[in-house]
């Protein structure tokens, strides 16, 4: 009986430890992937900015080209952009977004360009994260209402600042692990 209890306790400890290590590695890998996607988006913006500097594109044309490249093809009417066809997509639902210093939407698959919500709390956190000194502070967690279900869930965003356009860009995904707590929790 004692041997069985020792084996059970040992197996439980090993199992829990293995699970915890594997989960942490997967979360870290997911966060790194978010960062890589945003770095790729920043390179795209840099190439477009070079075209602006070389007077091959106007700034407004470059910004619209950036929206199409980062958020996918423009949908008909006021439907926004088909972000699921973007090369900058994270697992079917993570999309690139960009906000101006006034928290206006500049790159977003569904928010109208220039729109500013009445409550800018989440955008303030993301703009602050984009300009943070510490690499860990570029990851921002916030509560967001799912448009499809109406349920409020935490999202995690990786944000960075694109200085030439004074644009805070990033990628946001729903936290499926439940491991991240928003600043409001």
PDB file of C-alpha atoms in Angstrom:
ATOM      1  CA  UNK A   1       0.000   0.000   0.000  1.00  0.00           C
ATOM      2  CA  UNK A   2       2.801   2.410   0.941  1.00  0.00           C
ATOM      3  CA  UNK A   3       4.670   1.664  -2.294  1.00  0.00           C
ATOM      4  CA  UNK A   4       1.486   2.364  -4.298  1.00  0.00           C
ATOM      5  CA  UNK A   5       1.011   5.727  -2.566  1.00  0.00           C
ATOM      6  CA  UNK A   6       4.641   6.674  -3.177  1.00  0.00           C
ATOM      7  CA  UNK A   7       4.298   5.721  -6.869  1.00  0.00           C
ATOM      8  CA  UNK A   8       1.029   7.678  -7.150  1.00  0.00           C
ATOM      9  CA  UNK A   9       2.520  10.793  -5.525  1.00  0.00           C
ATOM     10  CA  UNK A  10       5.715  10.573  -7.601  1.00  0.00           C
ATOM     11  CA  UNK A  11       3.735  10.085 -10.827  1.00  0.00           C
ATOM     12  CA  UNK A  12       1.475  13.021  -9.983  1.00  0.00           C
ATOM     13  CA  UNK A  13       4.418  15.315  -9.289  1.00  0.00           C
ATOM     14  CA  UNK A  14       6.178  14.289 -12.500  1.00  0.00           C
ATOM     15  CA  UNK A  15       2.970  14.627 -14.514  1.00  0.00           C
ATOM     16  CA  UNK A  16       2.102  18.065 -13.128  1.00  0.00           C
ATOM     17  CA  UNK A  17       5.664  19.328 -13.592  1.00  0.00           C
ATOM     18  CA  UNK A  18       5.810  18.037 -17.194  1.00  0.00           C
ATOM     19  CA  UNK A  19       2.437  19.599 -17.968  1.00  0.00           C
ATOM     20  CA  UNK A  20       3.458  22.952 -16.464  1.00  0.00           C
ATOM     21  CA  UNK A  21       6.734  23.048 -18.392  1.00  0.00           C
ATOM     22  CA  UNK A  22       5.067  22.084 -21.685  1.00  0.00           C
ATOM     23  CA  UNK A  23       2.317  24.683 -21.197  1.00  0.00           C
ATOM     24  CA  UNK A  24       4.841  27.442 -20.459  1.00  0.00           C
ATOM     25  CA  UNK A  25       6.870  26.515 -23.553  1.00  0.00           C
ATOM     26  CA  UNK A  26       3.769  26.597 -25.753  1.00  0.00           C
ATOM     27  CA  UNK A  27       2.674  29.982 -24.367  1.00  0.00           C
ATOM     28  CA  UNK A  28       6.173  31.395 -24.885  1.00  0.00           C
ATOM     29  CA  UNK A  29       6.209  30.047 -28.447  1.00  0.00           C
ATOM     30  CA  UNK A  30       2.813  31.645 -29.141  1.00  0.00           C
ATOM     31  CA  UNK A  31       4.007  34.989 -27.805  1.00  0.00           C
ATOM     32  CA  UNK A  32       7.171  34.756 -29.915  1.00  0.00           C
ATOM     33  CA  UNK A  33       5.053  34.050 -33.003  1.00  0.00           C
ATOM     34  CA  UNK A  34       2.979  37.183 -32.324  1.00  0.00           C
ATOM     35  CA  UNK A  35       6.203  39.191 -32.112  1.00  0.00           C
ATOM     36  CA  UNK A  36       7.526  37.738 -35.399  1.00  0.00           C
ATOM     37  CA  UNK A  37       4.296  38.558 -37.231  1.00  0.00           C
ATOM     38  CA  UNK A  38       4.444  42.165 -36.020  1.00  0.00           C
ATOM     39  CA  UNK A  39       8.119  42.419 -36.966  1.00  0.00           C
ATOM     40  CA  UNK A  40       7.166  41.277 -40.487  1.00  0.00           C
ATOM     41  CA  UNK A  41       4.417  43.894 -40.602  1.00  0.00           C
ATOM     42  CA  UNK A  42       6.955  46.543 -39.519  1.00  0.00           C
ATOM     43  CA  UNK A  43       9.244  45.550 -42.385  1.00  0.00           C
ATOM     44  CA  UNK A  44       6.301  45.940 -44.778  1.00  0.00           C
ATOM     45  CA  UNK A  45       5.635  49.421 -43.410  1.00  0.00           C
ATOM     46  CA  UNK A  46       9.325  50.299 -43.771  1.00  0.00           C
ATOM     47  CA  UNK A  47       9.301  49.283 -47.440  1.00  0.00           C
ATOM     48  CA  UNK A  48       6.180  51.381 -48.036  1.00  0.00           C
ATOM     49  CA  UNK A  49       7.737  54.309 -46.172  1.00  0.00           C
ATOM     50  CA  UNK A  50      10.812  54.105 -48.441  1.00  0.00           C
ATOM     51  CA  UNK A  51       8.464  54.439 -51.414  1.00  0.00           C
ATOM     52  CA  UNK A  52       6.965  57.532 -49.794  1.00  0.00           C
ATOM     53  CA  UNK A  53      10.426  59.002 -49.164  1.00  0.00           C
ATOM     54  CA  UNK A  54      11.405  58.248 -52.794  1.00  0.00           C
ATOM     55  CA  UNK A  55       8.171  59.934 -53.909  1.00  0.00           C
ATOM     56  CA  UNK A  56       6.864  56.785 -55.609  1.00  0.00           C
ATOM     57  CA  UNK A  57       3.780  56.812 -53.357  1.00  0.00           C
ATOM     58  CA  UNK A  58       1.952  59.465 -51.387  1.00  0.00           C
ATOM     59  CA  UNK A  59       1.697  58.865 -47.663  1.00  0.00           C
ATOM     60  CA  UNK A  60      -2.058  58.252 -47.949  1.00  0.00           C
ATOM     61  CA  UNK A  61      -1.560  55.755 -50.802  1.00  0.00           C
ATOM     62  CA  UNK A  62       1.118  53.968 -48.775  1.00  0.00           C
ATOM     63  CA  UNK A  63      -1.188  53.754 -45.755  1.00  0.00           C
ATOM     64  CA  UNK A  64      -4.006  52.288 -47.859  1.00  0.00           C
ATOM     65  CA  UNK A  65      -1.582  49.815 -49.425  1.00  0.00           C
ATOM     66  CA  UNK A  66      -0.457  48.891 -45.900  1.00  0.00           C
ATOM     67  CA  UNK A  67      -4.079  48.233 -44.879  1.00  0.00           C
ATOM     68  CA  UNK A  68      -4.565  45.862 -47.818  1.00  0.00           C
ATOM     69  CA  UNK A  69      -1.239  44.093 -47.296  1.00  0.00           C
ATOM     70  CA  UNK A  70      -1.651  43.750 -43.522  1.00  0.00           C
ATOM     71  CA  UNK A  71      -5.422  43.215 -43.240  1.00  0.00           C
ATOM     72  CA  UNK A  72      -6.224  41.493 -46.516  1.00  0.00           C
ATOM     73  CA  UNK A  73      -8.268  42.571 -49.525  1.00  0.00           C
ATOM     74  CA  UNK A  74     -10.860  45.292 -49.105  1.00  0.00           C
ATOM     75  CA  UNK A  75     -14.418  43.992 -48.793  1.00  0.00           C
ATOM     76  CA  UNK A  76     -17.212  45.576 -50.798  1.00  0.00           C
ATOM     77  CA  UNK A  77     -19.066  48.507 -49.293  1.00  0.00           C
ATOM     78  CA  UNK A  78     -18.118  49.458 -45.755  1.00  0.00           C
ATOM     79  CA  UNK A  79     -17.236  45.875 -44.847  1.00  0.00           C
ATOM     80  CA  UNK A  80     -13.635  46.561 -43.935  1.00  0.00           C
ATOM     81  CA  UNK A  81     -10.925  44.073 -44.935  1.00  0.00           C
ATOM     82  CA  UNK A  82     -10.878  40.288 -45.263  1.00  0.00           C
ATOM     83  CA  UNK A  83      -8.170  39.671 -42.665  1.00  0.00           C
ATOM     84  CA  UNK A  84      -8.464  35.886 -43.079  1.00  0.00           C
ATOM     85  CA  UNK A  85      -6.754  36.321 -46.465  1.00  0.00           C
ATOM     86  CA  UNK A  86      -3.870  38.312 -45.002  1.00  0.00           C
ATOM     87  CA  UNK A  87      -0.355  36.901 -44.838  1.00  0.00           C
ATOM     88  CA  UNK A  88      -0.170  38.467 -41.365  1.00  0.00           C
ATOM     89  CA  UNK A  89      -2.728  36.219 -39.689  1.00  0.00           C
ATOM     90  CA  UNK A  90      -2.342  34.325 -36.433  1.00  0.00           C
ATOM     91  CA  UNK A  91      -4.247  31.033 -36.284  1.00  0.00           C
ATOM     92  CA  UNK A  92      -7.373  32.154 -38.163  1.00  0.00           C
ATOM     93  CA  UNK A  93      -8.320  34.973 -35.794  1.00  0.00           C
ATOM     94  CA  UNK A  94      -5.334  37.113 -34.831  1.00  0.00           C
ATOM     95  CA  UNK A  95      -5.122  40.208 -36.983  1.00  0.00           C
ATOM     96  CA  UNK A  96      -2.881  43.240 -37.408  1.00  0.00           C
ATOM     97  CA  UNK A  97      -4.090  46.531 -36.004  1.00  0.00           C
ATOM     98  CA  UNK A  98      -2.629  50.003 -35.872  1.00  0.00           C
ATOM     99  CA  UNK A  99      -3.570  53.105 -33.899  1.00  0.00           C
ATOM    100  CA  UNK A 100      -2.528  56.722 -34.199  1.00  0.00           C
ATOM    101  CA  UNK A 101      -1.338  58.777 -31.220  1.00  0.00           C
ATOM    102  CA  UNK A 102      -4.944  59.978 -30.760  1.00  0.00           C
ATOM    103  CA  UNK A 103      -6.090  56.301 -30.494  1.00  0.00           C
ATOM    104  CA  UNK A 104      -7.731  56.463 -33.924  1.00  0.00           C
ATOM    105  CA  UNK A 105      -7.941  53.268 -35.948  1.00  0.00           C
ATOM    106  CA  UNK A 106      -5.450  53.442 -38.794  1.00  0.00           C
ATOM    107  CA  UNK A 107      -5.058  49.742 -39.592  1.00  0.00           C
ATOM    108  CA  UNK A 108      -7.874  47.411 -38.570  1.00  0.00           C
ATOM    109  CA  UNK A 109      -9.928  44.831 -40.453  1.00  0.00           C
ATOM    110  CA  UNK A 110     -13.299  46.181 -39.296  1.00  0.00           C
ATOM    111  CA  UNK A 111     -12.845  49.605 -37.638  1.00  0.00           C
ATOM    112  CA  UNK A 112     -13.276  52.568 -39.959  1.00  0.00           C
ATOM    113  CA  UNK A 113     -10.056  54.501 -40.582  1.00  0.00           C
ATOM    114  CA  UNK A 114      -9.883  57.439 -38.185  1.00  0.00           C
ATOM    115  CA  UNK A 115     -12.561  56.101 -35.842  1.00  0.00           C
ATOM    116  CA  UNK A 116     -12.074  56.595 -32.110  1.00  0.00           C
ATOM    117  CA  UNK A 117     -14.331  54.758 -29.648  1.00  0.00           C
ATOM    118  CA  UNK A 118     -15.884  56.605 -26.716  1.00  0.00           C
ATOM    119  CA  UNK A 119     -13.902  54.356 -24.360  1.00  0.00           C
ATOM    120  CA  UNK A 120     -10.244  54.386 -25.424  1.00  0.00           C
ATOM    121  CA  UNK A 121      -8.928  52.459 -22.390  1.00  0.00           C
ATOM    122  CA  UNK A 122      -7.844  49.377 -24.398  1.00  0.00           C
ATOM    123  CA  UNK A 123      -6.265  51.446 -27.142  1.00  0.00           C
ATOM    124  CA  UNK A 124      -4.425  53.541 -24.555  1.00  0.00           C
ATOM    125  CA  UNK A 125      -2.931  50.335 -23.117  1.00  0.00           C
ATOM    126  CA  UNK A 126      -1.880  49.178 -26.576  1.00  0.00           C
ATOM    127  CA  UNK A 127      -0.300  52.515 -27.546  1.00  0.00           C
ATOM    128  CA  UNK A 128       1.512  52.571 -24.198  1.00  0.00           C
ATOM    129  CA  UNK A 129       2.694  48.988 -24.780  1.00  0.00           C
ATOM    130  CA  UNK A 130       3.950  49.891 -28.256  1.00  0.00           C
ATOM    131  CA  UNK A 131       6.184  52.596 -26.810  1.00  0.00           C
ATOM    132  CA  UNK A 132       7.342  50.623 -23.753  1.00  0.00           C
ATOM    133  CA  UNK A 133      11.047  50.255 -23.005  1.00  0.00           C
ATOM    134  CA  UNK A 134      10.872  46.712 -21.584  1.00  0.00           C
ATOM    135  CA  UNK A 135      10.285  43.924 -24.142  1.00  0.00           C
ATOM    136  CA  UNK A 136       7.759  42.206 -21.852  1.00  0.00           C
ATOM    137  CA  UNK A 137       5.666  45.390 -21.683  1.00  0.00           C
ATOM    138  CA  UNK A 138       5.017  45.177 -25.436  1.00  0.00           C
ATOM    139  CA  UNK A 139       2.583  42.363 -24.586  1.00  0.00           C
ATOM    140  CA  UNK A 140      -0.699  43.920 -23.505  1.00  0.00           C
ATOM    141  CA  UNK A 141      -3.656  42.059 -22.009  1.00  0.00           C
ATOM    142  CA  UNK A 142      -7.109  43.604 -22.054  1.00  0.00           C
ATOM    143  CA  UNK A 143     -10.763  42.585 -21.871  1.00  0.00           C
ATOM    144  CA  UNK A 144     -12.637  42.699 -25.186  1.00  0.00           C
ATOM    145  CA  UNK A 145     -16.172  41.856 -26.253  1.00  0.00           C
ATOM    146  CA  UNK A 146     -16.368  39.138 -28.898  1.00  0.00           C
ATOM    147  CA  UNK A 147     -18.508  40.556 -31.730  1.00  0.00           C
ATOM    148  CA  UNK A 148     -19.831  37.098 -32.656  1.00  0.00           C
ATOM    149  CA  UNK A 149     -20.799  35.818 -29.194  1.00  0.00           C
ATOM    150  CA  UNK A 150     -21.084  39.001 -27.137  1.00  0.00           C
ATOM    151  CA  UNK A 151     -18.891  37.344 -24.515  1.00  0.00           C
ATOM    152  CA  UNK A 152     -16.153  39.405 -22.857  1.00  0.00           C
ATOM    153  CA  UNK A 153     -12.799  37.610 -23.015  1.00  0.00           C
ATOM    154  CA  UNK A 154      -9.220  38.620 -22.506  1.00  0.00           C
ATOM    155  CA  UNK A 155      -7.116  39.387 -25.538  1.00  0.00           C
ATOM    156  CA  UNK A 156      -3.356  39.554 -25.674  1.00  0.00           C
ATOM    157  CA  UNK A 157      -1.661  41.903 -28.120  1.00  0.00           C
ATOM    158  CA  UNK A 158       1.951  42.345 -29.055  1.00  0.00           C
ATOM    159  CA  UNK A 159       2.535  46.016 -29.903  1.00  0.00           C
ATOM    160  CA  UNK A 160       5.402  48.055 -31.336  1.00  0.00           C
ATOM    161  CA  UNK A 161       5.822  51.629 -32.519  1.00  0.00           C
ATOM    162  CA  UNK A 162       6.461  52.521 -36.154  1.00  0.00           C
ATOM    163  CA  UNK A 163       8.087  55.937 -35.722  1.00  0.00           C
ATOM    164  CA  UNK A 164       7.990  57.268 -39.316  1.00  0.00           C
ATOM    165  CA  UNK A 165       4.171  57.262 -39.266  1.00  0.00           C
ATOM    166  CA  UNK A 166       3.770  57.640 -35.478  1.00  0.00           C
ATOM    167  CA  UNK A 167       1.760  54.441 -35.576  1.00  0.00           C
ATOM    168  CA  UNK A 168       1.360  51.848 -32.826  1.00  0.00           C
ATOM    169  CA  UNK A 169       0.994  48.528 -34.612  1.00  0.00           C
ATOM    170  CA  UNK A 170       0.446  45.066 -33.283  1.00  0.00           C
ATOM    171  CA  UNK A 171      -1.494  41.866 -33.442  1.00  0.00           C
ATOM    172  CA  UNK A 172      -4.302  40.878 -31.086  1.00  0.00           C
ATOM    173  CA  UNK A 173      -5.643  37.404 -30.287  1.00  0.00           C
ATOM    174  CA  UNK A 174      -8.058  35.987 -27.770  1.00  0.00           C
ATOM    175  CA  UNK A 175      -6.372  34.386 -24.763  1.00  0.00           C
ATOM    176  CA  UNK A 176      -7.415  30.757 -25.080  1.00  0.00           C
ATOM    177  CA  UNK A 177      -5.277  29.590 -22.151  1.00  0.00           C
ATOM    178  CA  UNK A 178      -6.845  31.735 -19.454  1.00  0.00           C
ATOM    179  CA  UNK A 179      -3.334  32.397 -18.174  1.00  0.00           C
ATOM    180  CA  UNK A 180      -3.269  36.109 -18.837  1.00  0.00           C
ATOM    181  CA  UNK A 181      -5.037  38.561 -16.597  1.00  0.00           C
ATOM    182  CA  UNK A 182      -6.060  41.957 -17.792  1.00  0.00           C
ATOM    183  CA  UNK A 183      -5.155  45.046 -15.824  1.00  0.00           C
ATOM    184  CA  UNK A 184      -8.813  45.310 -14.794  1.00  0.00           C
ATOM    185  CA  UNK A 185      -8.735  41.909 -13.056  1.00  0.00           C
TER     186      UNK A 185
END
